[in-house]
Tab-separated table of C-alpha atoms and ligand atoms in Angstrom:
chain	number	residue	atom	x	y	z
A	1	MET	CA	-8.841	4.978	-28.967
A	2	GLU	CA	-11.315	8.003	-27.480
A	3	MET	CA	-9.253	10.493	-25.853
A	4	THR	CA	-10.429	11.453	-22.165
A	5	HIS	CA	-10.043	15.072	-21.578
A	6	LYS	CA	-7.779	15.207	-18.321
A	7	LYS	CA	-8.859	17.667	-15.453
A	8	ASP	CA	-6.625	20.766	-15.264
A	9	LEU	CA	-4.020	19.873	-12.539
A	10	ASP	CA	-0.343	20.700	-12.308
A	11	TRP	CA	-0.169	17.063	-12.269
A	12	SER	CA	3.896	16.678	-11.390
A	13	ASN	CA	3.373	18.711	-7.981
A	14	ILE	CA	0.072	17.195	-6.685
A	15	GLY	CA	1.704	15.576	-3.475
A	16	PHE	CA	0.174	12.636	-1.584
A	17	GLY	CA	-3.273	13.946	-0.397
A	18	TYR	CA	-7.153	13.320	-0.826
A	19	ARG	CA	-8.518	14.940	-3.682
A	20	GLN	CA	-12.368	14.373	-4.163
A	21	THR	CA	-12.929	12.830	-7.772
A	22	ASP	CA	-16.271	12.277	-9.562
A	23	TRP	CA	-17.229	8.900	-9.005
A	24	ARG	CA	-17.024	5.968	-6.166
A	25	TYR	CA	-18.470	2.601	-5.633
A	26	VAL	CA	-20.671	1.583	-2.818
A	27	ALA	CA	-22.353	-1.659	-2.029
A	28	ASN	CA	-24.157	-2.994	1.252
A	29	TYR	CA	-24.256	-6.355	3.035
A	30	ARG	CA	-27.574	-6.907	4.552
A	31	ASN	CA	-29.501	-10.263	5.618
A	32	GLY	CA	-26.421	-12.048	5.061
A	33	ALA	CA	-25.678	-10.774	1.364
A	34	TRP	CA	-24.035	-8.333	-0.459
A	35	ASP	CA	-26.390	-6.250	-2.858
A	36	ASN	CA	-25.566	-5.289	-6.479
A	37	GLY	CA	-23.716	-1.988	-5.486
A	38	VAL	CA	-24.033	1.410	-7.525
A	39	MET	CA	-21.637	3.961	-8.981
A	40	THR	CA	-22.269	7.374	-7.324
A	41	THR	CA	-21.212	10.946	-6.987
A	42	ASP	CA	-22.109	11.354	-3.673
A	43	PRO	CA	-18.847	11.516	-1.474
A	44	SER	CA	-20.746	11.597	1.895
A	45	VAL	CA	-21.535	8.469	3.875
A	46	THR	CA	-24.126	8.594	6.639
A	47	LEU	CA	-24.418	6.161	9.397
A	48	ASN	CA	-26.127	5.209	12.871
A	49	GLU	CA	-24.319	6.713	15.426
A	50	CYS	CA	-23.642	3.309	16.951
A	51	ALA	CA	-22.304	1.826	13.741
A	52	GLY	CA	-19.779	-0.992	14.439
A	53	ILE	CA	-16.868	1.052	12.876
A	54	PHE	CA	-17.318	3.838	15.394
A	55	GLN	CA	-17.516	1.615	18.241
A	56	TYR	CA	-15.023	-1.188	17.846
A	57	CYS	CA	-13.222	-0.095	14.641
A	58	GLN	CA	-14.307	-3.004	12.443
A	59	GLU	CA	-12.582	-1.685	9.059
A	60	VAL	CA	-10.213	-3.170	6.275
A	61	PHE	CA	-8.799	-1.537	3.518
A	62	GLU	CA	-6.537	-1.908	0.468
A	63	GLY	CA	-4.559	0.227	-1.375
A	64	LEU	CA	-3.751	0.001	-5.341
A	65	LYS	CA	-2.916	2.525	-8.069
A	66	ALA	CA	-4.114	2.871	-11.826
A	67	TYR	CA	-1.502	3.763	-14.304
A	68	GLU	CA	-1.567	5.757	-17.654
A	69	THR	CA	1.000	3.661	-19.930
A	70	LYS	CA	3.226	4.841	-22.229
A	71	ASP	CA	0.759	3.803	-25.085
A	72	GLY	CA	-1.903	5.761	-23.617
A	73	HIS	CA	-4.111	2.896	-21.936
A	74	ILE	CA	-5.021	2.895	-18.089
A	75	VAL	CA	-3.880	-0.137	-16.164
A	76	THR	CA	-4.094	-1.556	-12.846
A	77	PHE	CA	-1.247	-3.617	-11.188
A	78	ARG	CA	-1.970	-7.041	-9.977
A	79	PRO	CA	-5.359	-5.943	-8.624
A	80	ASP	CA	-6.308	-9.590	-7.908
A	81	GLN	CA	-3.723	-9.753	-5.166
A	82	ASN	CA	-5.401	-6.839	-3.419
A	83	ALA	CA	-9.030	-8.575	-3.553
A	84	GLU	CA	-7.466	-11.754	-2.307
A	85	ARG	CA	-5.751	-9.995	0.629
A	86	MET	CA	-8.982	-7.712	1.485
A	87	MET	CA	-10.953	-10.949	1.610
A	88	ASN	CA	-8.428	-12.448	4.171
A	89	SER	CA	-8.481	-8.911	6.121
A	90	ALA	CA	-12.092	-9.231	6.225
A	91	THR	CA	-12.118	-12.950	7.361
A	92	GLY	CA	-9.688	-11.813	10.269
A	93	LEU	CA	-12.093	-9.362	11.730
A	94	GLU	CA	-15.047	-11.282	11.148
A	95	MET	CA	-16.346	-9.396	8.457
A	96	PRO	CA	-17.844	-11.128	5.267
A	97	PRO	CA	-15.489	-10.892	2.237
A	98	PHE	CA	-16.270	-9.048	-0.852
A	99	PRO	CA	-16.343	-11.386	-3.456
A	100	LYS	CA	-13.013	-11.195	-5.648
A	101	GLU	CA	-14.527	-11.208	-9.265
A	102	ARG	CA	-17.004	-8.387	-7.950
A	103	PHE	CA	-13.872	-6.283	-6.478
A	104	LEU	CA	-12.051	-6.397	-9.800
A	105	GLU	CA	-15.428	-5.207	-11.420
A	106	ALA	CA	-16.052	-2.503	-9.113
A	107	LEU	CA	-12.505	-1.440	-9.554
A	108	ASP	CA	-12.715	-1.358	-13.120
A	109	GLN	CA	-15.764	0.616	-13.292
A	110	VAL	CA	-14.176	3.501	-10.541
A	111	VAL	CA	-11.088	3.876	-12.773
A	112	LYS	CA	-12.881	4.128	-15.905
A	113	LEU	CA	-15.268	6.607	-14.390
A	114	ASN	CA	-12.667	8.550	-13.357
A	115	ALA	CA	-10.492	8.565	-16.073
A	116	ALA	CA	-10.200	12.179	-16.272
A	117	TRP	CA	-8.508	12.068	-12.982
A	118	VAL	CA	-5.833	9.156	-14.170
A	119	PRO	CA	-2.357	11.506	-13.986
A	120	PRO	CA	-0.900	11.469	-17.505
A	121	TYR	CA	2.100	9.129	-18.406
A	122	GLY	CA	5.468	10.829	-17.708
A	123	SER	CA	3.848	13.249	-14.756
A	124	GLY	CA	5.213	11.167	-11.950
A	125	ALA	CA	1.702	10.830	-10.436
A	126	THR	CA	-0.839	7.974	-10.477
A	127	LEU	CA	-4.487	7.483	-9.184
A	128	TYR	CA	-4.288	5.670	-5.857
A	129	VAL	CA	-7.357	3.494	-5.229
A	130	ARG	CA	-8.438	2.797	-1.853
A	131	PRO	CA	-11.072	0.104	-1.403
A	132	TYR	CA	-12.410	-0.069	2.051
A	133	MET	CA	-14.907	-1.957	4.286
A	134	PHE	CA	-16.750	-1.349	7.606
A	135	ALA	CA	-19.456	-2.361	10.035
A	136	SER	CA	-22.355	-0.142	9.343
A	137	SER	CA	-24.878	-1.560	11.867
A	138	PRO	CA	-25.224	-0.777	15.383
A	139	VAL	CA	-23.446	-2.857	18.087
A	140	ILE	CA	-22.817	-2.032	21.622
A	141	GLY	CA	-21.639	-5.548	23.043
A	142	VAL	CA	-18.804	-6.185	21.832
A	143	LYS	CA	-19.389	-8.395	18.727
A	144	PRO	CA	-19.252	-8.302	14.803
A	145	ALA	CA	-21.714	-6.187	13.451
A	146	GLU	CA	-24.660	-7.595	11.037
A	147	GLU	CA	-24.167	-5.210	8.195
A	148	TYR	CA	-21.183	-3.914	6.184
A	149	GLN	CA	-20.488	-1.266	3.771
A	150	PHE	CA	-17.674	-1.706	0.957
A	151	ARG	CA	-16.511	1.253	-1.112
A	152	ILE	CA	-14.035	2.281	-3.544
A	153	LEU	CA	-12.655	6.038	-3.735
A	154	CYS	CA	-9.892	7.147	-5.816
A	155	THR	CA	-7.870	10.282	-5.879
A	156	PRO	CA	-4.771	11.343	-7.864
A	157	VAL	CA	-1.399	11.164	-6.239
A	158	GLY	CA	2.025	12.209	-6.408
A	159	PRO	CA	5.352	10.703	-4.444
A	160	TYR	CA	4.655	9.706	-1.046
A	161	PHE	CA	7.665	11.000	0.696
A	162	LYS	CA	8.223	14.587	0.127
A	163	GLY	CA	11.645	15.444	-1.362
A	164	GLY	CA	11.459	12.758	-4.196
A	165	VAL	CA	14.297	10.437	-4.397
A	166	LYS	CA	16.150	11.762	-1.021
A	167	PRO	CA	17.065	8.891	0.730
A	168	LEU	CA	15.300	8.485	4.067
A	169	THR	CA	16.215	8.815	7.494
A	170	ILE	CA	14.230	6.464	9.737
A	171	CYS	CA	14.317	5.746	13.517
A	172	VAL	CA	13.959	2.692	15.570
A	173	SER	CA	10.675	2.931	17.219
A	174	ASP	CA	10.058	2.420	21.013
A	175	PHE	CA	6.622	1.578	20.248
A	176	ASP	CA	5.191	-1.992	18.759
A	177	ARG	CA	3.034	-1.982	15.659
A	178	ALA	CA	1.751	-5.519	16.034
A	179	ALA	CA	1.682	-8.289	18.345
A	180	PRO	CA	2.511	-11.881	17.667
A	181	HIS	CA	-0.668	-13.674	16.700
A	182	GLY	CA	-2.377	-10.320	16.281
A	183	THR	CA	-3.520	-8.152	13.278
A	184	GLY	CA	-0.243	-7.228	11.851
A	185	HIS	CA	-0.497	-9.504	8.791
A	186	ILE	CA	-4.165	-7.853	7.812
A	187	LYS	CA	-4.681	-4.585	6.349
A	188	ALA	CA	-6.914	-3.125	9.192
A	189	GLY	CA	-7.364	0.590	10.028
A	190	LEU	CA	-6.860	-0.008	13.519
A	191	ASN	CA	-2.971	-1.081	12.764
A	192	TYR	CA	-2.451	2.324	11.374
A	193	ALA	CA	-4.373	4.044	14.057
A	194	MET	CA	-2.145	2.868	16.622
A	195	SER	CA	1.037	3.852	14.597
A	196	LEU	CA	0.078	7.381	14.586
A	197	HIS	CA	1.520	8.372	17.865
A	198	ALA	CA	4.879	6.613	16.983
A	199	TYR	CA	4.523	8.718	13.390
A	200	VAL	CA	3.922	11.908	15.226
A	201	ASP	CA	6.674	11.360	17.597
A	202	ALA	CA	9.167	10.137	14.829
A	203	HIS	CA	8.508	13.204	12.604
A	204	SER	CA	8.833	16.094	15.573
A	205	ARG	CA	12.404	14.507	16.110
A	206	GLY	CA	13.077	14.983	12.351
A	207	TYR	CA	12.759	11.319	11.050
A	208	ASP	CA	10.909	10.548	7.972
A	209	GLU	CA	9.353	7.226	9.282
A	210	ASN	CA	9.695	4.394	11.873
A	211	MET	CA	11.607	0.915	11.739
A	212	PHE	CA	9.145	-1.070	14.037
A	213	LEU	CA	10.626	-4.159	15.428
A	214	ASP	CA	9.120	-7.461	16.373
A	215	ALA	CA	6.923	-7.197	19.732
A	216	ALA	CA	8.069	-10.421	20.936
A	217	THR	CA	12.067	-9.928	21.168
A	218	ARG	CA	12.717	-6.479	19.791
A	219	THR	CA	15.425	-7.860	18.024
A	220	CYS	CA	14.244	-8.051	14.602
A	221	VAL	CA	13.052	-5.773	11.542
A	222	GLU	CA	9.426	-5.669	10.753
A	223	GLU	CA	8.251	-2.984	8.971
A	224	THR	CA	7.573	0.917	8.751
A	225	GLY	CA	3.719	2.188	9.422
A	226	GLY	CA	2.928	2.075	5.738
A	227	ALA	CA	5.691	-0.300	3.993
A	228	ASN	CA	7.962	-3.049	3.931
A	229	PHE	CA	11.962	-3.052	4.221
A	230	PHE	CA	14.490	-4.465	1.975
A	231	PHE	CA	17.903	-4.720	2.178
A	232	VAL	CA	21.231	-5.520	-0.081
A	233	THR	CA	24.148	-7.348	0.903
A	234	GLU	CA	27.770	-6.430	0.112
A	235	ALA	CA	27.658	-9.652	-2.303
A	236	GLY	CA	24.322	-8.190	-4.284
A	237	THR	CA	21.989	-10.278	-2.482
A	238	ILE	CA	18.456	-8.780	-1.601
A	239	VAL	CA	17.122	-9.647	1.814
A	240	ILE	CA	13.700	-9.219	2.710
A	241	PRO	CA	12.350	-9.523	6.497
A	242	LYS	CA	10.290	-12.605	7.162
A	243	SER	CA	7.823	-12.161	9.895
A	244	GLY	CA	4.072	-13.279	10.440
A	245	SER	CA	3.042	-9.991	11.739
A	246	ILE	CA	4.192	-7.758	8.718
A	247	LEU	CA	1.684	-6.826	6.000
A	248	PRO	CA	2.575	-9.301	3.161
A	249	SER	CA	3.146	-6.659	0.751
A	250	ILE	CA	2.365	-7.254	-2.999
A	251	THR	CA	5.080	-4.542	-4.248
A	252	ARG	CA	7.752	-6.756	-2.149
A	253	ARG	CA	6.270	-10.182	-3.758
A	254	SER	CA	6.576	-8.427	-7.233
A	255	MET	CA	9.935	-7.159	-6.345
A	256	LYS	CA	11.098	-10.679	-5.570
A	257	VAL	CA	9.965	-12.018	-8.791
A	258	VAL	CA	11.476	-8.965	-10.564
A	259	ALA	CA	14.819	-9.673	-8.894
A	260	GLN	CA	15.128	-13.296	-9.462
A	261	GLU	CA	13.514	-14.029	-12.879
A	262	TYR	CA	14.239	-10.159	-14.958
A	263	LEU	CA	17.368	-9.128	-12.902
A	264	ASN	CA	19.267	-12.212	-11.974
A	265	ILE	CA	19.570	-10.982	-8.307
A	266	PRO	CA	19.615	-13.863	-5.717
A	267	VAL	CA	16.799	-13.040	-3.126
A	268	GLU	CA	16.606	-14.195	0.725
A	269	GLU	CA	13.352	-13.964	2.695
A	270	ARG	CA	14.376	-14.692	6.546
A	271	PRO	CA	14.351	-12.871	9.669
A	272	VAL	CA	16.591	-9.693	9.975
A	273	LYS	CA	18.171	-8.468	13.330
A	274	LEU	CA	18.465	-5.227	13.784
A	275	ALA	CA	22.052	-6.018	14.868
A	276	GLU	CA	23.283	-7.037	11.465
A	277	LEU	CA	21.727	-3.636	9.579
A	278	GLU	CA	25.412	-2.275	9.606
A	279	GLN	CA	26.440	-5.162	7.004
A	280	PHE	CA	23.898	-3.982	4.335
A	281	VAL	CA	25.049	-1.726	1.722
A	282	GLU	CA	21.416	-0.590	0.709
A	283	CYS	CA	18.231	-0.180	2.237
A	284	GLY	CA	14.677	0.587	1.114
A	285	LEU	CA	11.104	0.689	1.659
A	286	CYS	CA	8.573	-1.107	-0.747
A	287	GLY	CA	4.756	-0.406	-1.162
A	288	THR	CA	2.159	0.944	-2.931
A	289	ALA	CA	2.323	4.647	-1.821
A	290	ALA	CA	6.213	4.093	-1.187
A	291	VAL	CA	6.907	2.412	-4.613
A	292	ILE	CA	10.477	1.972	-4.100
A	293	SER	CA	11.933	4.544	-1.963
A	294	PRO	CA	15.883	4.502	-0.838
A	295	VAL	CA	16.842	4.644	2.739
A	296	GLY	CA	20.202	6.510	3.842
A	297	LYS	CA	20.010	5.917	7.428
A	298	VAL	CA	18.530	4.165	10.205
A	299	VAL	CA	18.861	5.626	13.894
A	300	ASP	CA	18.709	3.313	16.918
A	301	HIS	CA	18.829	5.312	19.826
A	302	GLY	CA	21.800	7.332	18.826
A	303	ARG	CA	23.580	4.463	16.876
A	304	GLU	CA	23.657	5.580	13.346
A	305	ILE	CA	23.559	2.993	10.844
A	306	CYS	CA	24.298	4.067	7.402
A	307	PHE	CA	23.668	2.287	4.274
A	308	LYS	CA	26.991	3.032	2.094
A	309	ASN	CA	25.294	2.977	-1.563
A	310	CYS	CA	22.513	4.847	-0.491
A	311	GLN	CA	23.679	8.234	0.790
A	312	ASN	CA	22.804	10.722	-1.734
A	313	ALA	CA	20.409	8.967	-4.149
A	314	MET	CA	18.988	5.320	-4.512
A	315	GLY	CA	21.389	2.461	-4.941
A	316	PRO	CA	22.320	0.379	-7.655
A	317	VAL	CA	20.212	-2.391	-6.893
A	318	THR	CA	17.459	-0.372	-5.539
A	319	GLU	CA	17.577	1.673	-8.738
A	320	LYS	CA	17.403	-1.599	-11.067
A	321	LEU	CA	14.183	-2.734	-8.859
A	322	TYR	CA	12.691	0.723	-9.018
A	323	ARG	CA	13.230	0.955	-12.804
A	324	THR	CA	12.004	-2.146	-13.882
A	325	LEU	CA	8.989	-2.438	-11.661
A	326	THR	CA	8.113	1.039	-12.503
A	327	GLY	CA	8.534	0.238	-16.082
A	328	MET	CA	6.207	-2.917	-15.895
A	329	GLN	CA	3.562	-0.455	-14.334
A	330	LEU	CA	3.864	2.001	-16.890
A	331	GLY	CA	3.807	-0.395	-19.897
A	332	GLU	CA	7.541	0.218	-20.848
A	333	ILE	CA	8.608	-3.201	-20.092
A	334	GLU	CA	6.650	-6.399	-20.310
A	335	ALA	CA	5.351	-7.675	-16.996
A	336	PRO	CA	4.542	-11.261	-16.317
A	337	GLU	CA	1.549	-12.903	-17.251
A	338	GLY	CA	-1.518	-11.620	-15.638
A	339	TRP	CA	-0.044	-8.913	-13.890
A	340	ILE	CA	-1.521	-5.798	-15.641
A	341	ARG	CA	-4.960	-5.470	-15.843
A	342	ARG	CA	-6.153	-3.188	-19.008
A	343	ILE	CA	-8.965	-1.129	-18.177
A	344	VAL	CA	-9.197	1.641	-20.859
B	1	PLP	N1	3.277	-2.789	5.189
B	1	PLP	C1	2.166	-1.538	5.375
B	1	PLP	C2	1.890	-1.743	6.802
B	1	PLP	C3	1.308	-1.053	4.184
B	1	PLP	O1	0.260	-0.322	4.866
B	1	PLP	C4	1.678	-1.193	3.088
B	1	PLP	C5	0.877	-0.618	2.245
B	1	PLP	O2	-0.317	-1.466	1.786
B	1	PLP	C6	2.606	-2.019	2.705
B	1	PLP	C7	3.336	-2.529	3.799
B	1	PLP	C8	2.924	-2.459	0.924
B	1	PLP	O3	2.005	-3.366	0.443
B	1	PLP	P1	1.540	-3.551	-0.701
B	1	PLP	O4	2.763	-3.574	-1.581
B	1	PLP	O5	0.826	-4.330	-0.912
B	1	PLP	O6	1.082	-2.101	-1.106
B	2	COI	C1	-0.455	1.683	0.513
B	2	COI	O1	0.739	1.733	0.315
B	2	COI	O2	-1.464	1.697	-0.117
B	2	COI	C2	-0.726	2.033	1.921
B	2	COI	O3	-2.026	1.788	2.421
B	2	COI	C3	-0.100	2.518	2.799
B	2	COI	C4	-0.308	3.861	3.239
B	2	COI	C5	0.609	4.338	4.113
B	2	COI	C6	-0.901	4.734	2.151
C-alpha cells in the first residue's frame, strides 16, 4: 500500500480545535437541484449579506471521525448513519436533504485527499469530519431560503475533554436545551447556540458540562450540550435515557449493540429520573467527540451525586464499552457487518 507522508504535528498533544487542512468539499443547491460538487483548497465562504443562515439560522451539521487502523488503513465508522441523520435534520428545518450516496462519496474524497492529516494509529488523535449545510440565498421574510450550500471540512483532533480519562463533574442546568416537540432531536446549529450561555455559566463555576433536564417537567435526564448520557446499575445493567428531544447518538446506538451482542451486558432504554441517579454506580457520556467519557459526579444545586465506581478513573463497565468500541474503530476488534467503511 502507498504510504502517505503525514503532516508534522505533535499528534498526541493536539487538543480539540480547528486546524485548517488542505481540502474540503462544496456543493450548491440551486433551481431545485444539487450541483455536482467540487473539492477545493479554499477555506473561505462568501455569501450575500442577507443569506438565510445569517438571518434565521437555517443550518444543520454532522460530526464523525476518520481513523487510521492498526493495519494502516483509513476508515470511517457508520457514516451511513450520519448521512441519514443529516437528511432528517435537513427535512426538519425545511432544507433539501443531501442524498446519502453523495454524502458518502464526498466524505470519502475529503478524507482521502486529506490523508496526511489523519492522525497515526496509536496517537490517541483522530480526524474529525464536519459535514454541514446552510441557507445561502437571501431571505428577509421568515421563510425557508431557495438556495443552500453543503460542505464537508475536516480537522485533526485530540480528546474533547481536557484531562484525559479523569472523570467529569457535571452540573444540573437551570436552562433548558430543547422543548418537547421542538428541535432537540435534530442536529441544528441553533440547538448549540442556545446552549452556549449555559456552557459558559457552568464552566465559570468549575463544571465540565451541563446536564440538561426535560423542559416540560424538569424531572428527567436529557443530555449535555454535545453528548448523550448512560448509567450503570449496581446489578450491572446499562441504562440509557429515552426522550424525544435528545439527539439520537450514533455512538449510543452502537454502544447498545456492543453491550448486548459483544459483552453480554443488558441494556434498558427508558426515561431516567433525576431523583434516581444515586442508585447508579457508573455514569458516562457518549458521542463522536466525547467518545465514551466517565462522569464522576453530578451536582444538582448543592446535592452531590457521586458514582462510586467512577471516582478516579473509568468504571469497569464504562471501560469495557470504551475498549470494545474504540477497538472496532481502530481495526483491533472485528465490528458488525457494515459498520466500517474503508477509504484507503
Ligand atoms: N448529543 C449531542 C447534543 C451531540 O451534539 C452529539 C454529537 O454529535 C451527541 C449527542 C452524540 O451523537 P453521536 O454519537 O452521533 O456523535
Ligand atoms: C460531535 O460529537 O460530533 C458533536 O457534534 C458534538 C460537539 C460537541 C463537537
